[in-house]
Amino acid sequence: MSRLRIALLAFVLALLLSGTAGAATVTLTADTELHPANWATGTVKFKKDTQVATNEYGEVVSGVLARDTSLRPAGWQRVMFAFTMESGYAPVTSSVSGGGFSYGGGSYSYAVPAEKHLQFKGGQAVTFNAQGEVVAGTLDKPAHIRLVDDKQGFVSYREDTVLSFHANGVVAAGTLHGDTWLRPTGWQEIMAANGGAGFLKFKKGTAISFTDSGLVTAGTLAVEAKLKAEGQYVRIYPAGTAVRFTAKGEAAP
């Protein structure tokens, strides 16, 4: 696990466990089925020789998945294209000369509703909130999530990267699956320099972070942009520049 993943998950876990009496950390001696926080039924299998953190009731708050697992994230209502592909087999018959039939079989794929779940990667840590929803974990498959509730548009995030969420369910940080137009925090000030209604294009395969209202606080530009820099002057930022944004509409590399 990369240092970035470890730091992010440790930060989220520290926030969840702060002030929680009776919380504990346990090292597993075998792959073990355990109950995440606030689940009414069901278990998740966690990996041997790793640690799980539990709340005062012994429910799991954070642990390393033993296998790829489908789980509901915070803000699950915003998950788009919520299905998984399954494989099946059906008998096939066909007529042959002489009036007889030959018998064979055929495989096929079909979509199964995923109940607004995302697929998280085995061997990587996940962290749950008090409602039993994932607030940080490594995606096993790409995820497509509506940016905010009251506006159109979704963002796609790359597999094999950590996805984390704010307390209100808005994505806090992830890695872009494709080039994406987004508004940064303070976009009203940036708009005058760039046009485009305050949107900037951010580069696929790079980290992105958001406020809890879905505005970008840090990302990597896919195209050149003119931005008001710290110190109130306008600066040209080339494509590929990692930029941080402030609520005042200022930017800094």
PDB file of C-alpha atoms in Angstrom:
ATOM      1  CA  MET A   1       0.000   0.000   0.000  1.00  0.00           C
ATOM      2  CA  SER A   2       1.395   3.421  -0.973  1.00  0.00           C
ATOM      3  CA  ARG A   3       2.281   6.049   1.615  1.00  0.00           C
ATOM      4  CA  LEU A   4      -0.485   8.284   0.208  1.00  0.00           C
ATOM      5  CA  ARG A   5      -3.100   5.566   0.697  1.00  0.00           C
ATOM      6  CA  ILE A   6      -1.897   4.813   4.214  1.00  0.00           C
ATOM      7  CA  ALA A   7      -1.900   8.494   5.202  1.00  0.00           C
ATOM      8  CA  LEU A   8      -5.369   9.108   3.773  1.00  0.00           C
ATOM      9  CA  LEU A   9      -6.966   6.080   5.399  1.00  0.00           C
ATOM     10  CA  ALA A  10      -5.234   6.741   8.720  1.00  0.00           C
ATOM     11  CA  PHE A  11      -6.546  10.316   8.720  1.00  0.00           C
ATOM     12  CA  VAL A  12     -10.119   9.214   8.014  1.00  0.00           C
ATOM     13  CA  LEU A  13      -9.920   6.508  10.683  1.00  0.00           C
ATOM     14  CA  ALA A  14      -8.550   8.930  13.279  1.00  0.00           C
ATOM     15  CA  LEU A  15     -11.501  11.245  12.694  1.00  0.00           C
ATOM     16  CA  LEU A  16     -14.006   8.418  13.073  1.00  0.00           C
ATOM     17  CA  LEU A  17     -12.459   6.997  16.236  1.00  0.00           C
ATOM     18  CA  SER A  18     -11.722  10.283  18.004  1.00  0.00           C
ATOM     19  CA  GLY A  19     -13.645  10.421  21.249  1.00  0.00           C
ATOM     20  CA  THR A  20     -15.000   6.874  20.898  1.00  0.00           C
ATOM     21  CA  ALA A  21     -14.810   5.022  24.187  1.00  0.00           C
ATOM     22  CA  GLY A  22     -14.065   1.315  24.039  1.00  0.00           C
ATOM     23  CA  ALA A  23     -12.549   1.366  20.568  1.00  0.00           C
ATOM     24  CA  ALA A  24      -9.949  -1.348  19.965  1.00  0.00           C
ATOM     25  CA  THR A  25      -7.484  -2.667  17.391  1.00  0.00           C
ATOM     26  CA  VAL A  26      -7.211  -6.421  16.796  1.00  0.00           C
ATOM     27  CA  THR A  27      -4.736  -8.435  14.697  1.00  0.00           C
ATOM     28  CA  LEU A  28      -6.421 -11.252  12.779  1.00  0.00           C
ATOM     29  CA  THR A  29      -4.790 -14.687  12.763  1.00  0.00           C
ATOM     30  CA  ALA A  30      -6.991 -15.930   9.898  1.00  0.00           C
ATOM     31  CA  ASP A  31      -9.314 -14.517   7.232  1.00  0.00           C
ATOM     32  CA  THR A  32     -12.306 -13.592   9.384  1.00  0.00           C
ATOM     33  CA  GLU A  33     -15.968 -12.720   8.802  1.00  0.00           C
ATOM     34  CA  LEU A  34     -16.831  -9.664  10.890  1.00  0.00           C
ATOM     35  CA  HIS A  35     -19.678  -7.165  11.194  1.00  0.00           C
ATOM     36  CA  PRO A  36     -19.081  -3.555  10.041  1.00  0.00           C
ATOM     37  CA  ALA A  37     -20.497  -0.711  12.116  1.00  0.00           C
ATOM     38  CA  ASN A  38     -24.287  -0.320  12.086  1.00  0.00           C
ATOM     39  CA  TRP A  39     -25.027  -3.257   9.787  1.00  0.00           C
ATOM     40  CA  ALA A  40     -28.400  -4.895  10.483  1.00  0.00           C
ATOM     41  CA  THR A  41     -27.250  -8.205   8.997  1.00  0.00           C
ATOM     42  CA  GLY A  42     -24.335  -9.665   7.068  1.00  0.00           C
ATOM     43  CA  THR A  43     -20.569  -9.804   7.384  1.00  0.00           C
ATOM     44  CA  VAL A  44     -17.444  -8.787   5.490  1.00  0.00           C
ATOM     45  CA  LYS A  45     -14.351 -10.991   5.312  1.00  0.00           C
ATOM     46  CA  PHE A  46     -11.153  -9.285   6.496  1.00  0.00           C
ATOM     47  CA  LYS A  47      -7.609 -10.457   5.726  1.00  0.00           C
ATOM     48  CA  LYS A  48      -5.404 -12.535   8.022  1.00  0.00           C
ATOM     49  CA  ASP A  49      -2.264 -10.977   9.517  1.00  0.00           C
ATOM     50  CA  THR A  50      -3.783  -7.493   9.297  1.00  0.00           C
ATOM     51  CA  GLN A  51      -5.380  -5.248  11.896  1.00  0.00           C
ATOM     52  CA  VAL A  52      -9.029  -4.274  12.206  1.00  0.00           C
ATOM     53  CA  ALA A  53     -10.203  -1.297  14.249  1.00  0.00           C
ATOM     54  CA  THR A  54     -13.508  -1.702  16.087  1.00  0.00           C
ATOM     55  CA  ASN A  55     -15.896   0.585  17.935  1.00  0.00           C
ATOM     56  CA  GLU A  56     -17.127   0.084  21.487  1.00  0.00           C
ATOM     57  CA  TYR A  57     -19.564  -2.627  20.304  1.00  0.00           C
ATOM     58  CA  GLY A  58     -16.895  -4.672  18.497  1.00  0.00           C
ATOM     59  CA  GLU A  59     -18.164  -3.588  15.080  1.00  0.00           C
ATOM     60  CA  VAL A  60     -15.503  -2.972  12.432  1.00  0.00           C
ATOM     61  CA  VAL A  61     -14.662   0.661  11.645  1.00  0.00           C
ATOM     62  CA  SER A  62     -11.628  -0.102   9.467  1.00  0.00           C
ATOM     63  CA  GLY A  63      -9.869  -3.175   8.128  1.00  0.00           C
ATOM     64  CA  VAL A  64      -8.174  -4.808   5.145  1.00  0.00           C
ATOM     65  CA  LEU A  65     -10.506  -6.730   2.836  1.00  0.00           C
ATOM     66  CA  ALA A  66      -9.715 -10.401   2.285  1.00  0.00           C
ATOM     67  CA  ARG A  67     -11.177 -10.274  -1.235  1.00  0.00           C
ATOM     68  CA  ASP A  68     -12.847  -7.926  -3.698  1.00  0.00           C
ATOM     69  CA  THR A  69     -16.076  -6.844  -2.033  1.00  0.00           C
ATOM     70  CA  SER A  70     -19.179  -4.932  -3.129  1.00  0.00           C
ATOM     71  CA  LEU A  71     -20.069  -2.304  -0.501  1.00  0.00           C
ATOM     72  CA  ARG A  72     -22.245   0.781  -0.212  1.00  0.00           C
ATOM     73  CA  PRO A  73     -20.244   4.013  -0.054  1.00  0.00           C
ATOM     74  CA  ALA A  74     -21.233   7.210   1.714  1.00  0.00           C
ATOM     75  CA  GLY A  75     -23.417   9.169  -0.691  1.00  0.00           C
ATOM     76  CA  TRP A  76     -24.498   5.876  -2.316  1.00  0.00           C
ATOM     77  CA  GLN A  77     -27.608   7.569  -3.704  1.00  0.00           C
ATOM     78  CA  ARG A  78     -25.339   9.384  -6.183  1.00  0.00           C
ATOM     79  CA  VAL A  79     -23.751   6.233  -7.621  1.00  0.00           C
ATOM     80  CA  MET A  80     -24.484   5.972 -11.358  1.00  0.00           C
ATOM     81  CA  PHE A  81     -24.738   2.854 -13.530  1.00  0.00           C
ATOM     82  CA  ALA A  82     -25.296   0.690 -10.464  1.00  0.00           C
ATOM     83  CA  PHE A  83     -24.990  -2.811 -11.893  1.00  0.00           C
ATOM     84  CA  THR A  84     -22.489  -5.621 -12.180  1.00  0.00           C
ATOM     85  CA  MET A  85     -22.030  -8.059 -15.066  1.00  0.00           C
ATOM     86  CA  GLU A  86     -22.617 -11.757 -14.430  1.00  0.00           C
ATOM     87  CA  SER A  87     -22.067 -14.738 -16.724  1.00  0.00           C
ATOM     88  CA  GLY A  88     -24.604 -17.425 -17.567  1.00  0.00           C
ATOM     89  CA  TYR A  89     -25.043 -20.475 -19.794  1.00  0.00           C
ATOM     90  CA  ALA A  90     -28.088 -21.423 -21.859  1.00  0.00           C
ATOM     91  CA  PRO A  91     -28.793 -24.519 -23.973  1.00  0.00           C
ATOM     92  CA  VAL A  92     -28.979 -23.884 -27.718  1.00  0.00           C
ATOM     93  CA  THR A  93     -30.826 -26.061 -30.232  1.00  0.00           C
ATOM     94  CA  SER A  94     -30.743 -25.811 -33.994  1.00  0.00           C
ATOM     95  CA  SER A  95     -32.337 -27.858 -36.769  1.00  0.00           C
ATOM     96  CA  VAL A  96     -30.231 -29.965 -39.157  1.00  0.00           C
ATOM     97  CA  SER A  97     -30.999 -31.596 -42.465  1.00  0.00           C
ATOM     98  CA  GLY A  98     -33.326 -34.575 -42.182  1.00  0.00           C
ATOM     99  CA  GLY A  99     -35.539 -32.928 -39.565  1.00  0.00           C
ATOM    100  CA  GLY A 100     -33.349 -33.619 -36.549  1.00  0.00           C
ATOM    101  CA  PHE A 101     -31.774 -31.219 -34.044  1.00  0.00           C
ATOM    102  CA  SER A 102     -28.282 -30.642 -32.816  1.00  0.00           C
ATOM    103  CA  TYR A 103     -27.805 -29.582 -29.215  1.00  0.00           C
ATOM    104  CA  GLY A 104     -25.191 -27.245 -27.897  1.00  0.00           C
ATOM    105  CA  GLY A 105     -24.793 -24.491 -25.365  1.00  0.00           C
ATOM    106  CA  GLY A 106     -23.925 -20.842 -25.270  1.00  0.00           C
ATOM    107  CA  SER A 107     -22.556 -18.507 -22.615  1.00  0.00           C
ATOM    108  CA  TYR A 108     -23.811 -14.967 -22.178  1.00  0.00           C
ATOM    109  CA  SER A 109     -23.454 -11.962 -19.884  1.00  0.00           C
ATOM    110  CA  TYR A 110     -26.202 -10.026 -18.168  1.00  0.00           C
ATOM    111  CA  ALA A 111     -26.494  -7.008 -15.886  1.00  0.00           C
ATOM    112  CA  VAL A 112     -27.500  -7.431 -12.231  1.00  0.00           C
ATOM    113  CA  PRO A 113     -28.619  -4.440 -10.119  1.00  0.00           C
ATOM    114  CA  ALA A 114     -25.909  -3.635  -7.572  1.00  0.00           C
ATOM    115  CA  GLU A 115     -28.106  -1.720  -5.085  1.00  0.00           C
ATOM    116  CA  LYS A 116     -25.887   1.373  -5.395  1.00  0.00           C
ATOM    117  CA  HIS A 117     -22.766  -0.515  -4.300  1.00  0.00           C
ATOM    118  CA  LEU A 118     -19.185  -0.037  -5.464  1.00  0.00           C
ATOM    119  CA  GLN A 119     -16.590  -2.782  -5.842  1.00  0.00           C
ATOM    120  CA  PHE A 120     -13.667  -2.333  -3.411  1.00  0.00           C
ATOM    121  CA  LYS A 121     -10.338  -4.104  -3.842  1.00  0.00           C
ATOM    122  CA  GLY A 122      -9.246  -7.079  -1.778  1.00  0.00           C
ATOM    123  CA  GLY A 123      -5.979  -6.705   0.126  1.00  0.00           C
ATOM    124  CA  GLN A 124      -6.622  -2.985   0.673  1.00  0.00           C
ATOM    125  CA  ALA A 125      -8.084  -1.115   3.653  1.00  0.00           C
ATOM    126  CA  VAL A 126     -11.622   0.224   3.859  1.00  0.00           C
ATOM    127  CA  THR A 127     -13.023   2.596   6.464  1.00  0.00           C
ATOM    128  CA  PHE A 128     -16.696   2.773   7.476  1.00  0.00           C
ATOM    129  CA  ASN A 129     -18.681   5.675   8.927  1.00  0.00           C
ATOM    130  CA  ALA A 130     -21.168   5.330  11.796  1.00  0.00           C
ATOM    131  CA  GLN A 131     -23.869   4.327   9.303  1.00  0.00           C
ATOM    132  CA  GLY A 132     -21.799   1.412   7.973  1.00  0.00           C
ATOM    133  CA  GLU A 133     -21.025   3.096   4.640  1.00  0.00           C
ATOM    134  CA  VAL A 134     -17.521   3.182   3.145  1.00  0.00           C
ATOM    135  CA  VAL A 135     -15.860   6.588   3.524  1.00  0.00           C
ATOM    136  CA  ALA A 136     -12.466   5.510   2.132  1.00  0.00           C
ATOM    137  CA  GLY A 137     -11.335   2.504   0.135  1.00  0.00           C
ATOM    138  CA  THR A 138      -9.524   1.360  -3.003  1.00  0.00           C
ATOM    139  CA  LEU A 139     -11.722   0.864  -6.057  1.00  0.00           C
ATOM    140  CA  ASP A 140     -11.534  -2.502  -7.821  1.00  0.00           C
ATOM    141  CA  LYS A 141     -13.532  -1.162 -10.777  1.00  0.00           C
ATOM    142  CA  PRO A 142     -14.162   2.356 -12.102  1.00  0.00           C
ATOM    143  CA  ALA A 143     -16.864   4.307 -10.246  1.00  0.00           C
ATOM    144  CA  HIS A 144     -19.281   6.848 -11.714  1.00  0.00           C
ATOM    145  CA  ILE A 145     -20.756   9.206  -9.132  1.00  0.00           C
ATOM    146  CA  ARG A 146     -22.978  12.284  -9.379  1.00  0.00           C
ATOM    147  CA  LEU A 147     -20.983  15.291  -8.226  1.00  0.00           C
ATOM    148  CA  VAL A 148     -23.714  16.871  -6.057  1.00  0.00           C
ATOM    149  CA  ASP A 149     -27.406  16.229  -5.429  1.00  0.00           C
ATOM    150  CA  ASP A 150     -29.018  19.296  -6.911  1.00  0.00           C
ATOM    151  CA  LYS A 151     -27.106  19.594 -10.210  1.00  0.00           C
ATOM    152  CA  GLN A 152     -26.643  17.454 -13.308  1.00  0.00           C
ATOM    153  CA  GLY A 153     -23.392  15.670 -14.099  1.00  0.00           C
ATOM    154  CA  PHE A 154     -21.254  12.859 -12.735  1.00  0.00           C
ATOM    155  CA  VAL A 155     -17.525  12.203 -12.380  1.00  0.00           C
ATOM    156  CA  SER A 156     -15.783   8.913 -13.211  1.00  0.00           C
ATOM    157  CA  TYR A 157     -12.981   7.659 -10.951  1.00  0.00           C
ATOM    158  CA  ARG A 158     -10.214   5.203 -11.852  1.00  0.00           C
ATOM    159  CA  GLU A 159      -9.884   1.680 -10.454  1.00  0.00           C
ATOM    160  CA  ASP A 160      -6.932   0.716  -8.212  1.00  0.00           C
ATOM    161  CA  THR A 161      -7.022   4.148  -6.533  1.00  0.00           C
ATOM    162  CA  VAL A 162      -8.346   5.372  -3.195  1.00  0.00           C
ATOM    163  CA  LEU A 163     -11.766   7.054  -3.179  1.00  0.00           C
ATOM    164  CA  SER A 164     -12.832   9.003  -0.070  1.00  0.00           C
ATOM    165  CA  PHE A 165     -15.962  10.885   0.952  1.00  0.00           C
ATOM    166  CA  HIS A 166     -17.003  13.890   3.025  1.00  0.00           C
ATOM    167  CA  ALA A 167     -19.466  13.422   5.892  1.00  0.00           C
ATOM    168  CA  ASN A 168     -22.336  14.555   3.623  1.00  0.00           C
ATOM    169  CA  GLY A 169     -21.476  11.870   1.037  1.00  0.00           C
ATOM    170  CA  VAL A 170     -19.829  14.149  -1.538  1.00  0.00           C
ATOM    171  CA  VAL A 171     -16.571  12.697  -2.886  1.00  0.00           C
ATOM    172  CA  ALA A 172     -13.599  14.235  -1.047  1.00  0.00           C
ATOM    173  CA  ALA A 173     -10.763  12.827  -3.173  1.00  0.00           C
ATOM    174  CA  GLY A 174     -10.183  10.367  -5.984  1.00  0.00           C
ATOM    175  CA  THR A 175      -8.359   9.813  -9.275  1.00  0.00           C
ATOM    176  CA  LEU A 176     -10.030  10.890 -12.519  1.00  0.00           C
ATOM    177  CA  HIS A 177     -10.855   8.179 -15.040  1.00  0.00           C
ATOM    178  CA  GLY A 178     -10.935  10.680 -17.915  1.00  0.00           C
ATOM    179  CA  ASP A 179     -10.364  14.377 -18.647  1.00  0.00           C
ATOM    180  CA  THR A 180     -13.151  16.193 -16.806  1.00  0.00           C
ATOM    181  CA  TRP A 181     -14.576  19.728 -16.797  1.00  0.00           C
ATOM    182  CA  LEU A 182     -15.087  20.949 -13.216  1.00  0.00           C
ATOM    183  CA  ARG A 183     -15.422  24.209 -11.339  1.00  0.00           C
ATOM    184  CA  PRO A 184     -12.766  25.036  -8.727  1.00  0.00           C
ATOM    185  CA  THR A 185     -13.517  26.772  -5.463  1.00  0.00           C
ATOM    186  CA  GLY A 186     -13.575  30.526  -6.073  1.00  0.00           C
ATOM    187  CA  TRP A 187     -14.541  29.938  -9.722  1.00  0.00           C
ATOM    188  CA  GLN A 188     -16.480  33.218  -9.897  1.00  0.00           C
ATOM    189  CA  GLU A 189     -13.162  35.062  -9.735  1.00  0.00           C
ATOM    190  CA  ILE A 190     -11.406  32.685 -12.145  1.00  0.00           C
ATOM    191  CA  MET A 191     -14.170  32.985 -14.753  1.00  0.00           C
ATOM    192  CA  ALA A 192     -13.125  36.490 -15.847  1.00  0.00           C
ATOM    193  CA  ALA A 193      -9.664  35.273 -16.884  1.00  0.00           C
ATOM    194  CA  ASN A 194     -10.726  32.093 -18.717  1.00  0.00           C
ATOM    195  CA  GLY A 195     -14.355  32.327 -19.773  1.00  0.00           C
ATOM    196  CA  GLY A 196     -15.998  28.925 -20.001  1.00  0.00           C
ATOM    197  CA  ALA A 197     -18.494  29.704 -17.188  1.00  0.00           C
ATOM    198  CA  GLY A 198     -15.775  29.099 -14.611  1.00  0.00           C
ATOM    199  CA  PHE A 199     -15.003  25.521 -15.645  1.00  0.00           C
ATOM    200  CA  LEU A 200     -11.481  24.144 -16.029  1.00  0.00           C
ATOM    201  CA  LYS A 201     -10.502  20.825 -17.626  1.00  0.00           C
ATOM    202  CA  PHE A 202      -8.686  18.446 -15.263  1.00  0.00           C
ATOM    203  CA  LYS A 203      -6.442  15.634 -16.474  1.00  0.00           C
ATOM    204  CA  LYS A 204      -7.331  11.952 -16.523  1.00  0.00           C
ATOM    205  CA  GLY A 205      -5.309   9.652 -14.294  1.00  0.00           C
ATOM    206  CA  THR A 206      -4.518  12.417 -11.791  1.00  0.00           C
ATOM    207  CA  ALA A 207      -5.678  13.049  -8.226  1.00  0.00           C
ATOM    208  CA  ILE A 208      -8.551  15.442  -7.617  1.00  0.00           C
ATOM    209  CA  SER A 209      -9.984  16.783  -4.349  1.00  0.00           C
ATOM    210  CA  PHE A 210     -13.264  18.567  -3.643  1.00  0.00           C
ATOM    211  CA  THR A 211     -15.007  20.679  -1.039  1.00  0.00           C
ATOM    212  CA  ASP A 212     -18.156  19.174   0.474  1.00  0.00           C
ATOM    213  CA  SER A 213     -20.141  21.167  -2.121  1.00  0.00           C
ATOM    214  CA  GLY A 214     -18.289  19.592  -5.073  1.00  0.00           C
ATOM    215  CA  LEU A 215     -15.833  22.373  -5.957  1.00  0.00           C
ATOM    216  CA  VAL A 216     -12.221  21.455  -6.763  1.00  0.00           C
ATOM    217  CA  THR A 217      -9.601  22.371  -4.165  1.00  0.00           C
ATOM    218  CA  ALA A 218      -6.668  20.684  -5.948  1.00  0.00           C
ATOM    219  CA  GLY A 219      -6.147  19.031  -9.315  1.00  0.00           C
ATOM    220  CA  THR A 220      -3.964  18.766 -12.407  1.00  0.00           C
ATOM    221  CA  LEU A 221      -4.843  20.824 -15.479  1.00  0.00           C
ATOM    222  CA  ALA A 222      -5.484  19.023 -18.777  1.00  0.00           C
ATOM    223  CA  VAL A 223      -5.185  22.255 -20.789  1.00  0.00           C
ATOM    224  CA  GLU A 224      -3.463  25.597 -20.269  1.00  0.00           C
ATOM    225  CA  ALA A 225      -5.345  28.044 -18.022  1.00  0.00           C
ATOM    226  CA  LYS A 226      -5.061  31.679 -16.983  1.00  0.00           C
ATOM    227  CA  LEU A 227      -5.710  31.928 -13.256  1.00  0.00           C
ATOM    228  CA  LYS A 228      -5.546  34.630 -10.659  1.00  0.00           C
ATOM    229  CA  ALA A 229      -2.521  33.635  -8.588  1.00  0.00           C
ATOM    230  CA  GLU A 230      -1.722  34.371  -4.967  1.00  0.00           C
ATOM    231  CA  GLY A 231      -0.744  38.044  -4.926  1.00  0.00           C
ATOM    232  CA  GLN A 232      -3.725  38.987  -7.151  1.00  0.00           C
ATOM    233  CA  TYR A 233      -1.916  38.839 -10.520  1.00  0.00           C
ATOM    234  CA  VAL A 234      -2.948  36.611 -13.446  1.00  0.00           C
ATOM    235  CA  ARG A 235      -0.602  33.749 -14.257  1.00  0.00           C
ATOM    236  CA  ILE A 236      -0.560  31.216 -17.098  1.00  0.00           C
ATOM    237  CA  TYR A 237      -0.554  27.614 -15.853  1.00  0.00           C
ATOM    238  CA  PRO A 238       0.546  25.093 -18.545  1.00  0.00           C
ATOM    239  CA  ALA A 239      -1.276  21.828 -19.141  1.00  0.00           C
ATOM    240  CA  GLY A 240      -0.062  19.206 -16.684  1.00  0.00           C
ATOM    241  CA  THR A 241       0.362  21.661 -13.797  1.00  0.00           C
ATOM    242  CA  ALA A 242      -0.927  20.519 -10.392  1.00  0.00           C
ATOM    243  CA  VAL A 243      -2.837  23.465  -8.930  1.00  0.00           C
ATOM    244  CA  ARG A 244      -4.376  24.269  -5.545  1.00  0.00           C
ATOM    245  CA  PHE A 245      -7.347  26.649  -5.266  1.00  0.00           C
ATOM    246  CA  THR A 246      -8.610  28.936  -2.492  1.00  0.00           C
ATOM    247  CA  ALA A 247     -12.090  30.236  -1.738  1.00  0.00           C
ATOM    248  CA  LYS A 248     -10.907  33.653  -2.975  1.00  0.00           C
ATOM    249  CA  GLY A 249     -10.366  32.304  -6.459  1.00  0.00           C
ATOM    250  CA  GLU A 250      -6.602  32.287  -6.129  1.00  0.00           C
ATOM    251  CA  ALA A 251      -4.362  29.517  -7.414  1.00  0.00           C
ATOM    252  CA  ALA A 252      -0.976  28.164  -6.438  1.00  0.00           C
ATOM    253  CA  PRO A 253       1.149  25.354  -7.913  1.00  0.00           C
TER     254      PRO A 253
END
